[in-house]
mmCIF file of C-alpha atoms in Angstrom:
data_model
loop_
_atom_site.group_PDB
_atom_site.id
_atom_site.type_symbol
_atom_site.label_atom_id
_atom_site.label_comp_id
_atom_site.label_asym_id
_atom_site.label_seq_id
_atom_site.Cartn_x
_atom_site.Cartn_y
_atom_site.Cartn_z
ATOM 1 C CA MET U 21 49.563 -70.719 124.124
ATOM 2 C CA LYS U 22 51.835 -73.899 123.692
ATOM 3 C CA ARG U 23 49.521 -75.581 126.235
ATOM 4 C CA SER U 24 46.495 -74.884 124.309
ATOM 5 C CA PHE U 25 47.914 -76.045 120.944
ATOM 6 C CA ALA U 26 49.082 -79.319 122.642
ATOM 7 C CA LEU U 27 45.557 -79.976 124.037
ATOM 8 C CA MET U 28 44.123 -79.283 120.581
ATOM 9 C CA LEU U 29 46.436 -81.813 118.900
ATOM 10 C CA SER U 30 45.765 -84.094 121.660
ATOM 11 C CA ALA U 31 41.847 -83.856 120.998
ATOM 12 C CA ILE U 32 42.324 -84.431 117.270
ATOM 13 C CA GLY U 33 44.431 -87.490 117.920
ATOM 14 C CA ALA U 34 41.852 -88.788 120.405
ATOM 15 C CA GLN U 35 39.082 -88.338 117.793
ATOM 16 C CA ALA U 36 41.116 -90.356 114.966
ATOM 17 C CA VAL U 37 41.592 -93.308 117.617
ATOM 18 C CA ILE U 38 37.734 -93.330 118.160
ATOM 19 C CA LEU U 39 36.820 -93.352 114.746
ATOM 20 C CA ALA U 40 39.410 -96.066 113.913
ATOM 21 C CA GLY U 41 38.058 -98.161 116.755
ATOM 22 C CA CYS U 42 34.397 -97.827 115.954
ATOM 23 C CA PRO U 43 33.418 -99.452 112.567
ATOM 24 C CA VAL U 44 30.030 -97.648 112.543
ATOM 25 C CA LEU U 45 31.434 -94.170 112.844
ATOM 26 C CA ALA U 46 34.176 -94.899 110.419
ATOM 27 C CA GLU U 47 31.729 -96.306 107.753
ATOM 28 C CA ASP U 48 29.443 -93.219 108.402
ATOM 29 C CA ALA U 49 32.571 -90.932 107.721
ATOM 30 C CA ASP U 50 33.211 -93.073 104.589
ATOM 31 C CA ALA U 51 29.547 -92.837 103.405
ATOM 32 C CA ALA U 52 29.561 -89.077 103.904
ATOM 33 C CA SER U 53 32.569 -88.808 101.679
ATOM 34 C CA VAL U 54 31.110 -91.101 99.059
ATOM 35 C CA VAL U 55 27.948 -88.902 99.089
ATOM 36 C CA THR U 56 29.950 -85.833 98.749
ATOM 37 C CA GLU U 57 32.026 -87.227 95.861
ATOM 38 C CA THR U 58 28.729 -88.520 94.189
ATOM 39 C CA ALA U 59 27.114 -84.940 94.456
ATOM 40 C CA GLU U 60 30.283 -83.423 92.974
ATOM 41 C CA ALA U 61 30.193 -85.905 90.123
ATOM 42 C CA ALA U 62 26.710 -85.141 89.233
ATOM 43 C CA GLU U 63 27.261 -81.516 89.355
ATOM 44 C CA ASP U 64 30.210 -82.034 86.856
ATOM 45 C CA LYS U 65 27.970 -84.192 84.604
ATOM 46 C CA GLU U 66 25.309 -81.530 84.606
ATOM 47 C CA ALA U 67 27.930 -78.796 83.901
ATOM 48 C CA GLU U 68 29.304 -80.935 81.110
ATOM 49 C CA ALA U 69 25.805 -81.506 79.553
ATOM 50 C CA SER U 70 25.210 -77.792 79.615
ATOM 51 C CA LYS U 71 28.457 -77.260 77.980
ATOM 52 C CA ASP U 72 27.671 -79.716 75.323
ATOM 53 C CA GLY U 73 24.628 -77.466 74.460
ATOM 54 C CA VAL U 74 21.898 -80.202 74.560
ATOM 55 C CA LEU U 75 18.680 -78.271 73.511
ATOM 56 C CA GLU U 76 15.105 -79.702 73.299
ATOM 57 C CA ASP U 77 13.762 -79.771 69.811
ATOM 58 C CA GLY U 78 12.306 -76.326 68.647
ATOM 59 C CA VAL U 79 13.229 -73.152 67.018
ATOM 60 C CA TYR U 80 15.588 -70.546 68.433
ATOM 61 C CA SER U 81 17.266 -67.309 67.832
ATOM 62 C CA ALA U 82 21.079 -67.687 68.223
ATOM 63 C CA GLU U 83 24.258 -65.671 67.727
ATOM 64 C CA PHE U 84 26.444 -66.605 64.809
ATOM 65 C CA ASP U 85 30.006 -65.467 65.035
ATOM 66 C CA THR U 86 32.776 -65.877 62.453
ATOM 67 C CA ASP U 87 36.657 -65.040 62.430
ATOM 68 C CA SER U 88 36.151 -62.815 59.325
ATOM 69 C CA SER U 89 34.778 -59.367 58.664
ATOM 70 C CA MET U 90 34.008 -60.601 55.005
ATOM 71 C CA PHE U 91 31.816 -63.495 56.237
ATOM 72 C CA HIS U 92 29.174 -62.586 58.658
ATOM 73 C CA VAL U 93 25.660 -62.227 59.409
ATOM 74 C CA ASN U 94 23.780 -59.577 57.532
ATOM 75 C CA GLU U 95 23.465 -56.223 59.500
ATOM 76 C CA ALA U 96 19.681 -56.431 59.479
ATOM 77 C CA LYS U 97 19.794 -59.621 61.365
ATOM 78 C CA GLU U 98 21.839 -58.043 64.016
ATOM 79 C CA GLY U 99 24.250 -61.024 64.317
ATOM 80 C CA ARG U 100 21.637 -63.705 64.725
ATOM 81 C CA GLY U 101 20.323 -66.511 62.889
ATOM 82 C CA VAL U 102 17.425 -69.083 63.088
ATOM 83 C CA LEU U 103 18.597 -72.374 64.960
ATOM 84 C CA THR U 104 16.424 -75.487 64.517
ATOM 85 C CA VAL U 105 16.790 -78.472 66.559
ATOM 86 C CA LYS U 106 15.154 -81.572 65.614
ATOM 87 C CA ASP U 107 15.855 -85.224 66.905
ATOM 88 C CA GLY U 108 18.830 -83.780 68.619
ATOM 89 C CA LYS U 109 20.299 -82.502 65.339
ATOM 90 C CA MET U 110 21.127 -78.545 65.150
ATOM 91 C CA THR U 111 21.021 -76.364 61.957
ATOM 92 C CA ILE U 112 21.336 -72.570 61.976
ATOM 93 C CA HIS U 113 20.082 -70.476 58.827
ATOM 94 C CA VAL U 114 21.936 -67.455 58.447
ATOM 95 C CA SER U 115 21.403 -64.633 55.952
ATOM 96 C CA LEU U 116 24.736 -63.130 54.803
ATOM 97 C CA ALA U 117 25.697 -59.595 53.842
ATOM 98 C CA SER U 118 25.479 -60.257 49.969
ATOM 99 C CA LYS U 119 25.447 -62.766 47.234
ATOM 100 C CA GLY U 120 29.167 -63.003 47.116
ATOM 101 C CA ILE U 121 29.576 -66.324 48.881
ATOM 102 C CA LEU U 122 28.446 -68.953 46.482
ATOM 103 C CA ASN U 123 28.810 -72.223 48.574
ATOM 104 C CA LEU U 124 29.705 -73.369 52.119
ATOM 105 C CA PHE U 125 30.981 -76.588 53.497
ATOM 106 C CA ALA U 126 30.744 -78.128 56.841
ATOM 107 C CA GLY U 127 34.404 -78.630 57.361
ATOM 108 C CA THR U 128 37.745 -77.750 55.917
ATOM 109 C CA ALA U 129 38.600 -76.076 52.668
ATOM 110 C CA GLU U 130 40.788 -79.250 51.846
ATOM 111 C CA ASP U 131 37.865 -81.655 52.308
ATOM 112 C CA ALA U 132 35.464 -79.196 50.558
ATOM 113 C CA GLN U 133 37.413 -79.951 47.305
ATOM 114 C CA LYS U 134 37.322 -83.748 47.658
ATOM 115 C CA GLU U 135 35.102 -85.979 45.420
ATOM 116 C CA GLY U 136 31.693 -86.499 46.741
ATOM 117 C CA ALA U 137 31.979 -83.397 49.133
ATOM 118 C CA GLU U 138 28.452 -82.235 49.897
ATOM 119 C CA LEU U 139 28.567 -78.557 49.475
ATOM 120 C CA LEU U 140 25.761 -76.178 51.124
ATOM 121 C CA GLU U 141 23.685 -74.448 48.596
ATOM 122 C CA PRO U 142 22.455 -71.022 49.008
ATOM 123 C CA THR U 143 18.921 -69.785 49.533
ATOM 124 C CA THR U 144 17.728 -66.304 48.549
ATOM 125 C CA ASP U 145 16.851 -64.357 51.348
ATOM 126 C CA THR U 146 15.150 -60.695 51.389
ATOM 127 C CA VAL U 147 16.438 -58.555 54.212
ATOM 128 C CA THR U 148 14.943 -55.225 55.345
ATOM 129 C CA TYR U 149 17.348 -52.681 56.855
ATOM 130 C CA SER U 150 16.571 -50.117 59.548
ATOM 131 C CA ASP U 151 15.830 -47.245 56.853
ATOM 132 C CA GLY U 152 13.284 -49.582 55.206
ATOM 133 C CA MET U 153 15.317 -50.546 52.262
ATOM 134 C CA SER U 154 15.118 -54.293 51.143
ATOM 135 C CA GLU U 155 17.749 -56.342 49.461
ATOM 136 C CA GLU U 156 18.131 -59.979 48.118
ATOM 137 C CA VAL U 157 21.028 -61.772 49.865
ATOM 138 C CA TYR U 158 22.188 -65.476 50.152
ATOM 139 C CA GLY U 159 21.502 -67.486 53.068
ATOM 140 C CA PHE U 160 22.606 -70.856 54.187
ATOM 141 C CA ASP U 161 21.493 -73.690 56.444
ATOM 142 C CA ILE U 162 24.684 -74.804 58.295
ATOM 143 C CA PRO U 163 24.828 -77.876 60.497
ATOM 144 C CA VAL U 164 25.893 -77.039 64.060
ATOM 145 C CA PRO U 165 27.903 -79.855 65.851
ATOM 146 C CA VAL U 166 28.028 -78.059 69.061
ATOM 147 C CA LEU U 167 27.285 -74.822 70.924
ATOM 148 C CA ASP U 168 29.672 -72.227 72.334
ATOM 149 C CA GLU U 169 32.672 -73.858 70.786
ATOM 150 C CA GLU U 170 34.466 -73.024 67.397
ATOM 151 C CA PHE U 171 33.866 -75.337 64.547
ATOM 152 C CA ASP U 172 35.124 -75.465 60.762
ATOM 153 C CA VAL U 173 33.136 -74.028 57.901
ATOM 154 C CA ALA U 174 34.705 -73.407 54.544
ATOM 155 C CA LEU U 175 33.510 -70.946 51.883
ATOM 156 C CA ILE U 176 33.932 -70.327 48.105
ATOM 157 C CA GLY U 177 33.159 -67.166 46.527
ATOM 158 C CA LYS U 178 33.071 -65.723 42.957
ATOM 159 C CA LYS U 179 36.902 -66.075 42.581
ATOM 160 C CA GLY U 180 36.489 -69.847 42.780
ATOM 161 C CA LYS U 181 38.794 -70.284 45.630
ATOM 162 C CA TRP U 182 38.026 -72.023 48.950
ATOM 163 C CA TYR U 183 38.868 -70.548 52.345
ATOM 164 C CA ASP U 184 38.912 -71.765 55.877
ATOM 165 C CA HIS U 185 36.931 -70.247 58.690
ATOM 166 C CA LYS U 186 36.076 -70.827 62.233
ATOM 167 C CA VAL U 187 32.474 -70.225 63.265
ATOM 168 C CA SER U 188 30.539 -70.527 66.508
ATOM 169 C CA VAL U 189 26.865 -70.520 67.706
ATOM 170 C CA SER U 190 25.857 -69.374 70.998
ATOM 171 C CA ASP U 191 23.144 -67.801 73.061
ATOM 172 C CA PRO U 192 20.098 -69.855 71.867
ATOM 173 C CA GLN U 193 16.774 -68.162 72.764
ATOM 174 C CA LYS U 194 13.345 -70.052 72.170
ATOM 175 C CA MET U 195 11.347 -68.561 69.691
ATOM 176 C CA GLU U 196 7.623 -68.456 70.132
ATOM 177 C CA ALA U 197 5.784 -69.210 66.973
ATOM 178 C CA GLU U 198 3.057 -66.614 67.512
ATOM 179 C CA GLY U 199 3.299 -64.642 64.271
ATOM 180 C CA LYS U 200 0.233 -63.206 62.650
ATOM 181 C CA LYS U 201 -2.972 -64.857 61.451
ATOM 182 C CA VAL U 202 -4.689 -63.978 58.039
ATOM 183 C CA ALA U 203 -7.286 -61.896 59.982
ATOM 184 C CA ASP U 204 -4.413 -59.767 61.613
ATOM 185 C CA LEU U 205 -3.515 -58.370 58.306
ATOM 186 C CA GLY U 206 -6.797 -56.873 57.484
ATOM 187 C CA LEU U 207 -6.598 -57.741 53.819
ATOM 188 C CA GLU U 208 -9.722 -57.789 51.420
ATOM 189 C CA ASP U 209 -10.240 -61.081 49.367
ATOM 190 C CA GLY U 210 -8.044 -61.196 46.460
ATOM 191 C CA THR U 211 -4.614 -62.107 45.006
ATOM 192 C CA TYR U 212 -1.420 -60.848 46.713
ATOM 193 C CA THR U 213 2.289 -61.551 46.751
ATOM 194 C CA ALA U 214 4.537 -62.030 49.667
ATOM 195 C CA ASP U 215 8.246 -62.677 50.493
ATOM 196 C CA VAL U 216 8.794 -66.220 51.744
ATOM 197 C CA THR U 217 12.028 -67.805 53.154
ATOM 198 C CA LEU U 218 12.671 -71.483 53.073
ATOM 199 C CA THR U 219 14.892 -73.242 55.634
ATOM 200 C CA GLY U 220 15.762 -76.840 56.381
ATOM 201 C CA GLY U 221 16.772 -79.682 54.177
ATOM 202 C CA THR U 222 20.180 -79.867 52.538
ATOM 203 C CA GLY U 223 19.900 -76.335 50.917
ATOM 204 C CA LYS U 224 20.006 -77.741 47.492
ATOM 205 C CA SER U 225 16.331 -77.062 46.677
ATOM 206 C CA THR U 226 14.770 -73.484 46.772
ATOM 207 C CA ILE U 227 11.405 -71.930 46.322
ATOM 208 C CA GLU U 228 10.356 -68.861 44.263
ATOM 209 C CA SER U 229 9.853 -65.660 46.207
ATOM 210 C CA PRO U 230 7.711 -63.649 46.382
ATOM 211 C CA ALA U 231 5.026 -66.301 46.374
ATOM 212 C CA GLU U 232 1.528 -65.725 45.190
ATOM 213 C CA ILE U 233 -1.263 -65.796 47.913
ATOM 214 C CA LYS U 234 -5.051 -65.868 47.506
ATOM 215 C CA ILE U 235 -7.012 -64.473 50.432
ATOM 216 C CA GLU U 236 -10.480 -65.627 50.841
ATOM 217 C CA GLY U 237 -12.135 -64.599 54.214
ATOM 218 C CA GLU U 238 -9.755 -65.852 57.090
ATOM 219 C CA LYS U 239 -7.916 -68.245 54.681
ATOM 220 C CA ALA U 240 -4.697 -67.726 52.765
ATOM 221 C CA ILE U 241 -3.597 -70.097 50.094
ATOM 222 C CA ALA U 242 0.106 -69.831 48.767
ATOM 223 C CA ALA U 243 1.356 -71.218 45.430
ATOM 224 C CA ILE U 244 4.737 -72.809 46.502
ATOM 225 C CA ILE U 245 6.801 -73.295 43.307
ATOM 226 C CA TRP U 246 9.987 -75.418 43.838
ATOM 227 C CA SER U 247 13.236 -75.280 41.923
ATOM 228 C CA SER U 248 12.831 -79.115 41.378
ATOM 229 C CA PRO U 249 10.326 -81.193 39.618
ATOM 230 C CA ASN U 250 10.918 -84.000 41.926
ATOM 231 C CA TYR U 251 8.361 -83.270 44.816
ATOM 232 C CA ASP U 252 5.284 -85.327 44.696
ATOM 233 C CA TYR U 253 3.515 -84.198 47.745
ATOM 234 C CA MET U 254 3.663 -81.806 50.682
ATOM 235 C CA ILE U 255 2.137 -82.014 54.219
ATOM 236 C CA VAL U 256 1.054 -79.125 56.350
ATOM 237 C CA ASP U 257 -0.570 -79.631 59.668
ATOM 238 C CA GLU U 258 -0.868 -83.526 59.008
ATOM 239 C CA GLU U 259 -2.868 -82.675 55.842
ATOM 240 C CA LYS U 260 -1.421 -84.083 52.427
ATOM 241 C CA TYR U 261 -1.308 -81.830 49.406
ATOM 242 C CA GLU U 262 -0.626 -82.977 45.781
ATOM 243 C CA PRO U 263 1.176 -80.992 43.114
ATOM 244 C CA VAL U 264 -1.343 -78.807 41.033
ATOM 245 C CA ASN U 265 0.793 -79.166 37.791
ATOM 246 C CA THR U 266 2.158 -82.161 35.596
ATOM 247 C CA ASP U 267 4.862 -80.398 33.826
ATOM 248 C CA GLY U 268 8.014 -78.306 34.947
ATOM 249 C CA ASN U 269 8.952 -77.824 38.543
ATOM 250 C CA SER U 270 6.584 -79.000 41.417
ATOM 251 C CA VAL U 271 3.822 -76.358 42.509
ATOM 252 C CA PHE U 272 1.740 -76.942 45.405
ATOM 253 C CA GLU U 273 -1.138 -74.827 46.765
ATOM 254 C CA ILE U 274 -0.877 -74.879 50.533
ATOM 255 C CA PRO U 275 -2.625 -72.916 53.345
ATOM 256 C CA VAL U 276 -0.425 -70.301 55.113
ATOM 257 C CA THR U 277 -1.173 -70.932 58.947
ATOM 258 C CA VAL U 278 0.866 -68.113 60.241
ATOM 259 C CA PHE U 279 2.884 -64.984 58.900
ATOM 260 C CA ASP U 280 6.087 -63.750 60.497
ATOM 261 C CA ALA U 281 6.914 -67.072 62.167
ATOM 262 C CA GLU U 282 8.388 -70.326 61.319
ATOM 263 C CA MET U 283 5.802 -72.518 59.551
ATOM 264 C CA PRO U 284 6.847 -76.198 59.649
ATOM 265 C CA VAL U 285 6.116 -78.299 56.439
ATOM 266 C CA THR U 286 7.200 -81.650 54.861
ATOM 267 C CA ALA U 287 7.884 -82.201 51.294
ATOM 268 C CA ASP U 288 8.534 -85.636 49.831
ATOM 269 C CA THR U 289 11.027 -85.870 47.077
ATOM 270 C CA VAL U 290 11.750 -88.825 44.606
ATOM 271 C CA ALA U 291 15.077 -87.537 43.472
ATOM 272 C CA MET U 292 16.741 -90.157 45.603
ATOM 273 C CA SER U 293 16.967 -93.672 45.135
ATOM 274 C CA THR U 294 13.777 -94.051 47.215
ATOM 275 C CA PRO U 295 11.060 -91.445 48.171
ATOM 276 C CA HIS U 296 12.290 -89.288 51.089
ATOM 277 C CA GLU U 297 10.264 -86.951 53.301
ATOM 278 C CA ILE U 298 12.200 -83.771 54.315
ATOM 279 C CA GLU U 299 11.329 -81.421 57.045
ATOM 280 C CA TYR U 300 11.273 -77.745 56.046
ATOM 281 C CA THR U 301 9.926 -74.437 57.553
ATOM 282 C CA LEU U 302 8.422 -71.498 55.564
ATOM 283 C CA ASN U 303 8.300 -67.916 56.725
ATOM 284 C CA PHE U 304 5.903 -65.544 55.076
ATOM 285 C CA ASP U 305 6.859 -61.881 55.612
ATOM 286 C CA SER U 306 3.582 -59.916 56.232
ATOM 287 C CA ALA U 307 5.343 -56.626 55.719
ATOM 288 C CA SER U 308 6.175 -57.501 51.987
ATOM 289 C CA VAL U 309 2.542 -58.411 51.243
ATOM 290 C CA LYS U 310 1.062 -56.379 48.256
ATOM 291 C CA LYS U 311 -1.691 -56.611 45.551
ATOM 292 C CA ALA U 312 -0.745 -58.862 42.724
ATOM 293 C CA GLU U 313 -0.327 -56.912 39.456
#
């Protein structure tokens, strides 16, 4: 046994001498080591990119978790929200449990109370529960700085006090914008109403829901009434639409290209120092369609 061990040590020593004495072999060994290290670095970089949650532009369903039983996604949404990725920036729309939370802030409660803090304004969402009952709740568009990691979101309720919370967004799943076409609804020509949800922008502007929809053949035209008079045009499928009114809040008649899916639109506002186009999505709920009274 001792003799075998001695022979093995001798062989290892001889191999080391050969490598040291042969520049080509030594360089090959060094090159192999460099290749291994480079491959490992590439794997680490790829893992880091995955960890950073880099997603291609599009619309996803994603989990939204919080550290509070009082601040969570509405049960009808099964813990998930709609994550929109555009130009590398992520925003998730979540429908909450009620209208008890009045504003959110992307940051801490302390920063939310500073002068100039941009608060997230609510949208009014209609949710439908498993028993068929519907309810209006508040929803919010929340900027997402990173996936799979906690970040700060502060909230204020009806008591007027700000609270700090930790939230996280995970499990993004690409949503296929199939939805339903007008022909799929089997509606006769006429005037109807349907619940519509607006997402995108800063959350300061809202639209009236339900919206009036006119059905003519296989075309559906919706009257979109904004909460502001400062929108001077909308764009749908690269077609520009002017407001149909001159007084009061901006009203547009636009085609409904899809029901039960995110429908991208652009609206130009003149409320800022210079006109500014803002990307939004509309979602028309086909289950809520009913004949207008």
